[in-house]
Short mmCIF file of C-alpha atoms in Angstrom, two decimals:
data_model
loop_
_atom_site.label_atom_id
_atom_site.label_comp_id
_atom_site.label_asym_id
_atom_site.label_seq_id
_atom_site.Cartn_x
_atom_site.Cartn_y
_atom_site.Cartn_z
CA MET D 1 135.40 43.89 77.85
CA LYS D 2 134.41 46.30 79.39
CA PHE D 3 135.11 44.79 82.87
CA LEU D 4 138.25 44.16 81.85
CA ARG D 5 138.64 47.76 81.11
CA THR D 6 138.27 49.26 84.68
CA PHE D 7 140.22 46.40 86.24
CA THR D 8 143.39 47.47 84.94
CA ALA D 9 142.17 50.95 85.56
CA THR D 10 141.65 50.96 88.89
CA ALA D 11 144.64 48.68 88.80
CA ALA D 12 146.43 51.36 88.00
CA LEU D 13 145.30 53.72 89.64
CA LEU D 14 146.03 52.65 93.45
CA ALA D 15 149.93 51.47 91.66
CA ALA D 16 150.16 55.72 90.98
CA LEU D 17 149.00 55.93 94.42
CA SER D 18 150.95 53.43 96.36
CA LEU D 19 153.73 54.78 94.50
CA THR D 20 152.91 58.77 95.87
CA ALA D 21 152.01 56.96 99.03
CA PHE D 22 156.44 55.50 99.80
CA ALA D 23 157.72 57.88 97.82
CA ALA D 24 158.93 61.36 98.93
CA PRO D 25 156.08 64.16 99.81
CA LYS D 26 155.96 66.67 97.14
CA SER D 27 155.57 69.36 99.60
CA ILE D 28 155.36 69.36 103.15
CA LYS D 29 153.64 72.12 105.14
CA VAL D 30 155.14 73.57 107.26
CA ALA D 31 153.84 77.07 110.38
CA THR D 32 155.70 80.30 111.18
CA ASP D 33 154.12 82.55 113.85
CA ALA D 34 155.05 85.28 111.40
CA THR D 35 154.50 87.90 114.52
CA TRP D 36 158.43 87.78 115.33
CA PRO D 37 160.56 90.37 113.09
CA PRO D 38 162.32 89.57 111.51
CA MET D 39 162.97 85.80 111.80
CA GLU D 40 158.81 86.44 110.40
CA MET D 41 156.24 88.49 109.80
CA VAL D 42 153.70 89.14 107.81
CA ASP D 43 154.95 92.98 105.36
CA THR D 44 152.28 95.38 104.20
CA ASN D 45 151.40 93.03 100.68
CA LYS D 46 149.96 90.55 103.10
CA GLN D 47 152.77 88.13 101.83
CA ILE D 48 154.51 85.97 104.89
CA VAL D 49 158.69 87.33 104.34
CA GLY D 50 162.25 87.27 107.14
CA TYR D 51 164.44 84.91 107.10
CA ASP D 52 163.62 82.13 108.68
CA ILE D 53 161.13 81.85 105.38
CA ASP D 54 164.05 82.79 102.94
CA PHE D 55 166.17 79.30 104.91
CA LEU D 56 163.04 77.21 105.17
CA LYS D 57 162.51 77.81 101.47
CA ALA D 58 166.40 77.18 100.68
CA VAL D 59 166.64 74.41 102.83
CA ALA D 60 163.25 73.15 100.40
CA LYS D 61 164.92 73.48 97.09
CA GLU D 62 168.77 72.18 98.04
CA ALA D 63 165.96 69.02 99.06
CA GLY D 64 163.13 69.23 96.07
CA VAL D 65 160.75 69.07 98.22
CA ALA D 66 157.38 72.45 97.90
CA VAL D 67 156.91 74.18 100.69
CA VAL D 68 153.37 75.88 102.41
CA ILE D 69 153.45 78.30 104.49
CA LYS D 70 150.48 78.98 107.53
CA ASN D 71 150.86 81.52 108.98
CA THR D 72 150.02 80.43 113.40
CA ALA D 73 149.57 82.07 116.26
CA TRP D 74 152.58 80.65 119.24
CA ASP D 75 150.24 79.59 122.17
CA GLY D 76 149.49 76.06 120.06
CA ILE D 77 152.24 75.67 117.47
CA PHE D 78 152.96 73.21 118.97
CA ALA D 79 149.79 71.47 119.71
CA GLY D 80 149.30 72.41 115.87
CA LEU D 81 151.40 70.00 114.98
CA ASP D 82 150.81 67.50 117.33
CA SER D 83 147.21 66.90 115.14
CA GLY D 84 148.50 67.56 112.13
CA GLN D 85 147.62 70.79 110.75
CA TYR D 86 151.74 70.84 109.10
CA ASP D 87 154.08 68.71 108.78
CA ALA D 88 156.35 71.02 110.73
CA ILE D 89 156.89 74.30 112.60
CA ILE D 90 160.62 76.48 110.80
CA SER D 91 159.60 79.65 114.19
CA SER D 92 162.57 80.45 115.15
CA VAL D 93 162.41 77.28 117.82
CA THR D 94 164.89 77.11 120.31
CA ILE D 95 166.31 73.83 120.34
CA THR D 96 165.96 72.50 124.57
CA LYS D 97 166.01 69.83 125.76
CA GLU D 98 161.85 70.05 126.79
CA ARG D 99 160.79 70.46 123.13
CA GLN D 100 162.86 68.12 122.71
CA ALA D 101 161.60 65.10 124.80
CA LYS D 102 158.10 65.52 123.21
CA TYR D 103 159.37 66.53 118.94
CA ASP D 104 161.99 66.33 117.00
CA PHE D 105 164.72 69.18 115.62
CA THR D 106 166.67 68.94 112.84
CA GLU D 107 170.73 70.73 112.02
CA PRO D 108 170.82 74.14 114.02
CA TYR D 109 170.47 75.81 111.64
CA THR D 110 171.25 79.78 113.39
CA SER D 111 172.15 81.11 116.96
CA ILE D 112 171.25 82.95 118.75
CA GLY D 113 171.59 84.49 122.35
CA GLN D 114 168.25 86.68 124.81
CA ILE D 115 169.33 90.41 125.43
CA LEU D 116 166.63 92.87 127.12
CA ILE D 117 166.45 95.70 127.01
CA VAL D 118 164.78 98.43 128.59
CA PRO D 119 162.75 101.49 128.53
CA LYS D 120 165.49 104.38 127.93
CA THR D 121 164.79 106.89 131.31
CA ASN D 122 165.94 103.26 133.61
CA LYS D 123 169.49 104.00 133.83
CA THR D 124 171.27 101.99 136.00
CA ALA D 125 169.85 97.77 135.18
CA LYS D 126 172.25 95.10 133.53
CA VAL D 127 170.84 92.64 133.77
CA ILE D 128 166.77 90.97 134.62
CA ALA D 129 167.88 90.39 138.49
CA ASP D 130 168.05 94.13 139.13
CA LEU D 131 164.24 94.96 138.18
CA LYS D 132 162.89 92.94 141.17
CA GLY D 133 159.55 94.27 142.19
CA LYS D 134 158.81 94.54 138.35
CA LYS D 135 157.38 93.50 135.81
CA VAL D 136 159.36 91.86 132.82
CA GLY D 137 157.21 90.58 129.89
CA ALA D 138 157.97 88.38 127.00
CA GLN D 139 156.44 86.69 124.94
CA ILE D 140 154.72 83.25 125.82
CA GLY D 141 155.95 79.78 125.97
CA THR D 142 158.85 81.47 124.63
CA THR D 143 162.60 80.87 125.95
CA GLY D 144 162.80 84.45 127.33
CA ALA D 145 159.61 83.71 129.18
CA MET D 146 161.88 80.34 130.02
CA GLU D 147 164.47 83.53 131.68
CA ILE D 148 162.65 85.86 132.82
CA LYS D 149 160.72 83.67 135.02
CA LYS D 150 164.01 81.82 136.31
CA VAL D 151 164.99 85.00 138.15
CA THR D 152 162.89 85.25 141.93
CA GLY D 153 161.43 88.26 142.45
CA VAL D 154 160.53 89.78 139.02
CA GLU D 155 157.08 89.24 137.66
CA LEU D 156 156.48 87.59 134.43
CA LYS D 157 153.60 88.98 131.79
CA THR D 158 153.35 87.21 128.87
CA TYR D 159 152.13 88.13 125.56
CA ASP D 160 150.95 86.56 123.02
CA GLU D 161 152.32 88.94 120.86
CA ILE D 162 155.81 90.58 120.63
CA GLY D 163 154.74 93.62 119.80
CA LEU D 164 151.87 93.94 122.38
CA ALA D 165 155.25 93.52 124.81
CA PHE D 166 157.22 96.08 123.38
CA GLU D 167 153.51 98.65 123.08
CA ASP D 168 153.09 97.91 126.72
CA MET D 169 156.30 98.86 127.87
CA ALA D 170 155.58 101.85 125.80
CA ALA D 171 152.97 102.41 128.05
CA GLY D 172 154.55 102.01 131.29
CA ARG D 173 152.85 98.93 131.71
CA ILE D 174 156.57 96.45 132.72
CA PHE D 175 159.97 98.40 132.63
CA GLY D 176 161.16 95.43 130.77
CA VAL D 177 161.09 92.87 127.61
CA VAL D 178 163.26 90.26 126.97
CA CYS D 179 163.23 88.45 123.29
CA ASP D 180 166.02 87.16 120.66
CA GLU D 181 168.53 89.26 120.07
CA PRO D 182 167.13 89.64 116.53
CA VAL D 183 163.64 90.75 117.77
CA ALA D 184 165.42 93.41 120.46
CA ALA D 185 167.48 94.76 117.70
CA HIS D 186 164.76 95.39 115.63
CA PHE D 187 162.08 97.09 117.58
CA ALA D 188 164.08 98.58 120.04
CA LEU D 189 166.94 100.21 117.03
CA GLN D 190 164.80 100.40 114.60
CA LYS D 191 161.83 100.97 114.20
CA LYS D 192 160.84 104.53 114.83
CA GLU D 193 157.69 104.24 117.55
CA TYR D 194 160.55 102.55 119.87
CA LYS D 195 163.87 104.13 119.04
CA ASP D 196 164.05 107.06 121.54
CA LYS D 197 162.00 104.80 124.11
CA PHE D 198 163.88 101.96 123.92
CA LYS D 199 167.29 100.31 124.80
CA ILE D 200 168.86 97.33 124.38
CA VAL D 201 171.54 95.70 127.93
CA GLY D 202 174.06 94.92 127.19
CA LYS D 203 174.97 91.28 125.50
CA SER D 204 173.19 88.60 125.00
CA PHE D 205 173.25 86.07 127.61
CA THR D 206 172.28 82.81 126.78
CA LYS D 207 173.79 80.47 123.30
CA GLU D 208 170.45 78.94 121.64
CA ALA D 209 170.56 77.65 118.80
CA TYR D 210 167.52 77.65 116.51
CA GLY D 211 165.96 74.56 114.56
CA ILE D 212 163.04 72.85 113.10
CA VAL D 213 160.65 70.97 114.93
CA VAL D 214 158.63 68.00 113.14
CA LYS D 215 156.69 65.52 114.68
CA LYS D 216 158.12 63.10 117.64
CA GLY D 217 159.44 59.59 115.45
CA ASN D 218 159.63 61.35 111.78
CA LYS D 219 162.93 60.71 111.16
CA ASP D 220 162.21 61.30 107.14
CA LEU D 221 161.36 64.45 107.48
CA VAL D 222 164.65 65.22 109.51
CA ALA D 223 166.33 63.64 107.25
CA LEU D 224 165.65 65.08 104.02
CA LEU D 225 165.70 68.91 105.89
CA ASN D 226 168.94 68.11 107.46
CA LYS D 227 170.18 67.41 103.68
CA GLY D 228 168.57 70.52 102.63
CA ILE D 229 169.89 72.62 105.28
CA LYS D 230 173.75 70.91 104.79
CA ALA D 231 173.03 72.33 101.47
CA VAL D 232 172.59 75.56 102.38
CA LYS D 233 175.17 76.02 104.52
CA ALA D 234 177.94 74.35 102.26
CA LYS D 235 176.54 77.20 99.70
CA LYS D 236 176.78 79.82 101.97
CA LEU D 237 173.41 81.06 101.05
CA ASP D 238 172.60 81.03 104.84
CA THR D 239 175.41 83.62 105.79
CA LYS D 240 173.64 85.46 102.52
CA ILE D 241 170.43 85.64 104.32
CA HIS D 242 171.51 86.32 106.72
CA THR D 243 172.94 89.85 105.78
CA LYS D 244 169.87 90.73 103.76
CA TRP D 245 167.85 90.34 107.71
CA VAL D 246 169.16 90.42 110.33
CA LYS D 247 170.89 94.30 110.52
CA MET I 1 105.20 84.92 107.98
CA SER I 2 102.76 84.09 110.43
CA LYS I 3 99.91 83.82 109.51
CA ASN I 4 98.54 84.99 113.01
CA PRO I 5 101.69 85.72 114.83
CA THR I 6 100.26 87.48 118.49
CA SER I 7 100.00 83.12 119.05
CA HIS I 8 103.40 83.07 119.46
CA THR I 9 105.37 82.42 122.67
CA PRO I 10 108.15 84.42 123.44
CA ILE I 11 111.07 82.68 123.93
CA ASP I 12 114.04 84.25 126.88
CA VAL I 13 116.92 83.03 125.54
CA GLY I 14 120.54 84.38 128.32
CA ASP I 15 123.59 84.74 127.54
CA GLY I 16 124.58 83.03 131.36
CA ALA I 17 124.19 80.45 132.66
CA ALA I 18 121.24 79.12 133.09
CA ILE I 19 119.57 79.97 136.90
CA PRO I 20 118.54 76.94 138.57
CA ASN I 21 114.70 76.98 138.80
CA LYS I 22 112.86 76.04 142.11
CA ASN I 23 110.34 73.59 140.23
CA ASP I 24 112.89 71.96 138.33
CA ALA I 25 112.46 68.84 141.32
CA GLY I 26 114.34 66.32 141.71
CA LEU I 27 117.91 64.33 142.94
CA PHE I 28 118.75 64.28 139.27
CA THR I 29 118.68 67.84 137.78
CA ALA I 30 121.20 69.06 135.43
CA TRP I 31 122.79 71.32 137.36
CA ARG I 32 123.12 68.70 140.09
CA ILE I 33 124.36 66.15 137.26
CA ALA I 34 126.84 68.94 136.50
CA PHE I 35 128.27 70.66 139.32
CA PHE I 36 128.66 67.44 140.90
CA GLY I 37 130.56 65.81 138.66
CA ALA I 38 132.59 68.24 137.86
CA ILE I 39 134.12 68.52 140.63
CA PHE I 40 134.05 64.74 141.34
CA VAL I 41 135.66 64.86 137.63
CA SER I 42 138.30 67.50 138.90
CA LEU I 43 139.12 65.09 142.64
CA TYR I 44 139.68 62.61 140.60
CA LEU I 45 141.78 64.51 138.25
CA ALA I 46 143.96 66.38 141.14
CA PHE I 47 144.83 62.92 143.22
CA GLY I 48 144.03 59.66 141.08
CA LYS I 49 145.18 60.39 138.31
CA SER I 50 147.11 63.28 139.44
CA ASP I 51 150.06 63.43 137.18
CA PRO I 52 150.30 66.32 135.15
CA TYR I 53 147.09 66.99 136.32
CA TYR I 54 147.91 68.41 140.10
CA GLU I 55 150.48 70.14 138.71
CA ILE I 56 147.58 71.77 136.63
CA PHE I 57 145.54 72.69 139.44
CA LYS I 58 148.41 74.35 141.38
CA PHE I 59 150.16 76.09 138.12
CA VAL I 60 147.18 78.23 138.25
CA PRO I 61 144.79 79.36 141.42
CA ASP I 62 145.97 82.02 141.46
CA GLY I 63 144.81 83.02 137.72
CA ILE I 64 141.41 82.35 139.80
CA LEU I 65 141.32 85.31 142.00
CA VAL I 66 142.67 87.71 139.05
CA THR I 67 139.23 86.11 137.47
CA PHE I 68 137.00 86.80 140.73
CA LYS I 69 138.76 90.20 140.41
CA VAL I 70 138.29 91.20 137.28
CA THR I 71 134.78 90.10 138.07
CA PHE I 72 133.73 91.83 140.68
CA GLY I 73 135.38 95.07 139.97
CA ALA I 74 133.68 95.28 136.60
CA ILE I 75 130.08 93.91 137.86
CA LEU I 76 130.26 97.25 140.29
CA LEU I 77 131.71 99.13 137.30
CA ALA I 78 129.10 98.41 135.19
CA THR I 79 126.26 98.73 137.34
CA CYS I 80 127.44 102.20 138.18
CA ILE I 81 127.72 103.41 134.45
CA GLY I 82 124.37 100.40 133.82
CA LEU I 83 121.81 102.27 136.26
CA ILE I 84 123.50 106.30 135.20
CA THR I 85 122.94 105.02 131.37
CA GLY I 86 119.38 103.41 132.45
CA LEU I 87 118.92 107.19 134.19
CA GLY I 88 119.72 108.95 131.14
CA ARG I 89 117.84 106.05 128.87
CA ILE I 90 114.85 107.76 130.40
CA SER I 91 115.35 111.31 130.74
CA ASP I 92 113.56 114.16 128.73
CA ASN I 93 115.73 116.05 128.93
CA ARG I 94 117.19 115.46 124.82
CA PHE I 95 120.60 115.76 125.72
CA ILE I 96 120.81 113.00 128.62
CA ASN I 97 118.46 111.13 126.71
CA GLY I 98 120.85 111.39 123.08
CA ALA I 99 123.97 110.26 124.85
CA ALA I 100 122.81 107.28 127.10
CA SER I 101 121.56 106.19 124.17
CA LEU I 102 124.01 106.67 121.78
CA TYR I 103 126.52 105.15 124.58
CA VAL I 104 123.69 102.23 124.19
CA GLU I 105 123.89 102.11 120.49
CA VAL I 106 128.27 102.06 120.21
CA ILE I 107 128.78 99.99 122.25
CA ARG I 108 127.34 96.71 121.29
CA GLY I 109 127.89 97.14 117.61
CA ILE I 110 131.63 96.63 118.78
CA PRO I 111 132.62 92.68 119.73
CA LEU I 112 133.83 92.61 123.16
CA LEU I 113 137.23 91.21 121.80
CA VAL I 114 138.30 94.42 119.62
CA GLN I 115 137.00 96.95 122.67
CA ILE I 116 139.67 95.13 125.06
CA PHE I 117 142.25 95.91 122.68
CA TYR I 118 141.50 99.53 121.80
CA ILE I 119 140.61 100.63 125.29
CA TYR I 120 144.26 99.04 126.88
CA TYR I 121 146.00 99.42 123.57
CA ALA I 122 144.59 102.42 121.95
CA LEU I 123 144.15 104.04 124.65
CA GLY I 124 147.53 103.77 126.21
CA ARG I 125 149.00 106.26 124.26
CA PHE I 126 146.82 108.53 126.14
CA VAL I 127 147.18 107.67 129.12
CA LYS I 128 148.32 105.57 132.18
CA ILE I 129 146.29 102.52 133.18
CA PRO I 130 147.56 99.39 135.11
CA ASP I 131 146.99 96.55 133.18
CA MET I 132 143.66 94.87 136.18
CA LEU I 133 142.62 98.30 135.91
CA SER I 134 142.03 99.04 132.31
CA ALA I 135 141.66 94.88 131.71
CA ILE I 136 138.41 96.09 134.41
CA ILE I 137 137.27 99.35 132.55
CA ALA I 138 137.00 97.62 129.02
CA MET I 139 135.05 94.83 131.45
CA ALA I 140 132.20 97.37 132.79
CA VAL I 141 131.69 99.20 129.69
CA CYS I 142 131.24 97.12 127.87
CA TYR I 143 128.51 95.67 129.52
CA GLY I 144 127.47 98.77 131.23
CA ALA I 145 125.89 99.61 128.02
CA TYR I 146 124.16 96.18 128.26
CA MET I 147 123.16 97.09 132.25
CA GLY I 148 121.89 100.18 131.05
CA GLU I 149 119.13 98.36 128.96
CA VAL I 150 118.27 95.68 131.96
CA PHE I 151 117.73 99.01 134.31
CA ARG I 152 115.67 101.23 131.41
CA ALA I 153 113.21 98.37 131.54
CA GLY I 154 113.23 97.71 135.51
CA ILE I 155 112.34 100.87 135.75
CA GLN I 156 109.97 101.16 132.72
CA SER I 157 108.52 97.49 134.62
CA ILE I 158 107.13 100.02 137.59
CA PRO I 159 103.42 101.56 137.22
CA LYS I 160 103.70 104.69 136.65
CA GLY I 161 100.56 105.70 139.05
CA GLN I 162 103.62 105.17 141.15
CA MET I 163 104.94 108.35 140.12
CA GLU I 164 102.22 110.82 139.48
CA ALA I 165 100.99 109.30 143.27
CA ALA I 166 105.11 109.45 145.21
CA LEU I 167 104.44 113.66 142.75
CA SER I 168 101.29 114.28 144.03
CA LEU I 169 102.51 114.18 148.07
CA GLY I 170 104.47 116.37 147.47
CA MET I 171 107.91 114.34 145.90
CA SER I 172 110.26 115.74 143.59
CA ARG I 173 111.03 113.77 140.90
CA GLY I 174 114.45 112.84 142.02
CA GLN I 175 113.21 111.54 145.49
CA ALA I 176 110.16 109.68 143.72
CA MET I 177 112.79 107.86 141.83
CA ARG I 178 115.13 107.36 144.59
CA GLN I 179 112.63 106.91 147.34
CA VAL I 180 109.52 105.17 145.82
CA ILE I 181 110.64 103.85 142.20
CA LEU I 182 114.69 102.45 141.66
CA PRO I 183 113.76 100.12 144.97
CA GLN I 184 111.64 98.57 143.74
CA ALA I 185 113.04 98.19 140.06
CA PHE I 186 116.01 97.38 142.08
CA LYS I 187 113.82 93.34 142.97
CA VAL I 188 112.79 93.48 138.55
CA VAL I 189 116.35 94.15 137.62
CA LEU I 190 118.19 91.40 139.34
CA PRO I 191 117.82 88.26 138.47
CA PRO I 192 118.64 89.61 134.53
CA ILE I 193 122.06 91.73 137.08
CA GLY I 194 123.03 87.61 137.95
CA ASN I 195 122.28 86.78 134.74
CA GLU I 196 124.52 89.41 133.78
CA PHE I 197 127.54 88.81 136.08
CA ILE I 198 127.18 85.20 135.03
CA ALA I 199 127.50 85.93 131.47
CA LEU I 200 130.59 88.89 132.66
CA LEU I 201 132.55 85.61 133.82
CA LYS I 202 132.96 83.23 131.55
CA ASP I 203 133.55 86.84 129.19
CA SER I 204 136.53 87.51 131.61
CA SER I 205 138.57 84.57 129.72
CA LEU I 206 139.10 87.14 127.19
CA VAL I 207 140.57 89.51 129.57
CA SER I 208 143.97 86.96 128.82
CA ILE I 209 145.52 88.42 125.56
CA LEU I 210 145.97 92.39 127.31
CA ALA I 211 148.54 89.83 129.01
CA VAL I 212 146.80 90.17 132.77
CA SER I 213 147.31 86.63 134.58
CA ASP I 214 143.46 85.34 135.22
CA LEU I 215 142.84 81.18 135.05
CA LEU I 216 142.44 81.30 130.94
CA ARG I 217 145.72 83.03 130.67
CA ARG I 218 147.63 80.79 133.32
CA GLY I 219 146.62 77.01 131.67
CA ARG I 220 147.70 78.94 128.75
CA GLU I 221 151.60 79.67 129.59
CA TYR I 222 151.80 75.42 131.57
CA ALA I 223 150.40 74.81 128.10
CA SER I 224 153.52 76.14 126.79
CA GLU I 225 156.20 74.94 128.40
CA THR I 226 154.43 71.51 128.51
CA PHE I 227 152.42 71.11 126.22
CA SER I 228 150.18 69.56 127.65
CA TYR I 229 147.23 71.36 125.19
CA PHE I 230 144.72 68.93 126.34
CA GLU I 231 144.94 68.13 129.84
CA THR I 232 145.48 71.56 130.58
CA TYR I 233 142.69 73.31 129.10
CA THR I 234 140.49 69.89 130.48
CA VAL I 235 141.32 71.33 133.94
CA ILE I 236 140.37 75.60 132.97
CA ALA I 237 137.43 74.34 130.96
CA LEU I 238 136.33 71.72 134.44
CA ILE I 239 137.13 74.76 137.10
CA TYR I 240 135.77 78.18 134.90
CA LEU I 241 132.76 75.14 134.28
CA VAL I 242 132.95 74.97 138.50
CA MET I 243 132.27 78.31 138.67
CA THR I 244 129.90 79.34 137.03
CA LEU I 245 127.60 76.88 138.06
CA PHE I 246 128.24 77.34 141.53
CA PHE I 247 127.01 81.14 141.45
CA SER I 248 124.00 80.61 138.93
CA LYS I 249 123.56 78.99 142.34
CA LEU I 250 123.68 81.50 144.88
CA ILE I 251 122.23 83.57 142.29
CA GLY I 252 119.16 81.58 142.18
CA ILE I 253 118.83 80.62 146.00
CA MET I 254 119.01 84.98 146.55
CA GLU I 255 116.31 85.40 143.52
CA GLU I 256 114.41 83.11 145.93
CA ARG I 257 114.87 84.40 149.03
CA LEU I 258 113.40 88.17 147.23
CA ASN I 259 110.69 86.60 145.58
CA ALA I 260 109.52 85.06 149.50
CA GLY I 261 109.86 88.55 150.98
CA LYS I 262 107.04 89.58 148.94
#
């Protein structure tokens, strides 16, 4: 009798376990590098906030899945996805061919472009090529860094965080920074330490779109997230989030 | 607590790679296996497996040069700072002694990584120092404190009688220090300085956080765009290993020569 009870209990437990294994995930872990304001950053209450975070929460709500957000350094954020430390990345990741070769992306969710920021004392520079023979900074492994690399004669300096690049430009060690347009606006137009020192040059010179990254072949998760993105766009929640964070 | 604490043999563990011991004879010493093994593996990866290893080996050499520049610059500056600090630590002048001791205590109490950030970004607000130079200064200021202790111990290891003899010959204290004590002390401190050099060579990888394009930074740049993290860091680790093993051998040979001259 006792044996039978144990047996049925075990069988029930196994059935329950296998059921959850096949059903859609209840919760997904998503990494972000919260050093990219206003897209993702850590506020004074140590909370991770920003456009991407609000957008992800909206997508998850529409898709019926819970999310846990993990703050991860950008340099190595893809390696963490490889080793399965989290299920996805939402960190202003531009969809590029090189990245698509190794990872899967959701539908694009917002478009941006790269833009150049220089000290106000520079009256002549209009494009990166005008800074020939000088150092120009960007965050390591970003599309901004790749754009600087394309320009011959300009020395690329890569930083772990974009804030460190701006600080280095304030210290006079580099003569330009290239990053995503909303981030540039945050640092050069809104931050009071930099407002009087830096200016944005011209308009953004690339057309890029952000996507959420998942491990190659994780079709279920891409489908789930795309479903959420579609619903968020249909309800125009993304424009609301956009006006909240990007000024 | 041990009943007889005096019976312990003192242990000596440095933070550098082990400087090869001449008595450790034989064809298959740990040093040889590691050094030639690392070179063999590097060659195999670069030419036997080629993709992407060959690309990585082609991408990082200017980073090796920067690593060398930072290391040699910092060790030279640190030796100067160390000598001054060491002399200060044995000075009878209370003010000089206090200043040197304070420097050693403060620096040894702050992690190197924090110091590097501090000197680069915090001081960058007030003084304009180029990136490579501030990386060298940051490393030198830290290692200078450790080097100061090395010099202090080195100078104190020279028997007191020598100073007294020099003074009785009519030399001034400075003269005696320069002409009698320091030349002997240099021989004593050379092996520990060699150890510090190798430790510094490894710690120089920390300057990669300053966006100084050293070996590690170059590797990180390559990995961040190609996503070949495993391959890149394998190559970076191998290059560091070959460098530290090479220099530890070189320092070992130098030490031997010095001892032979005794």
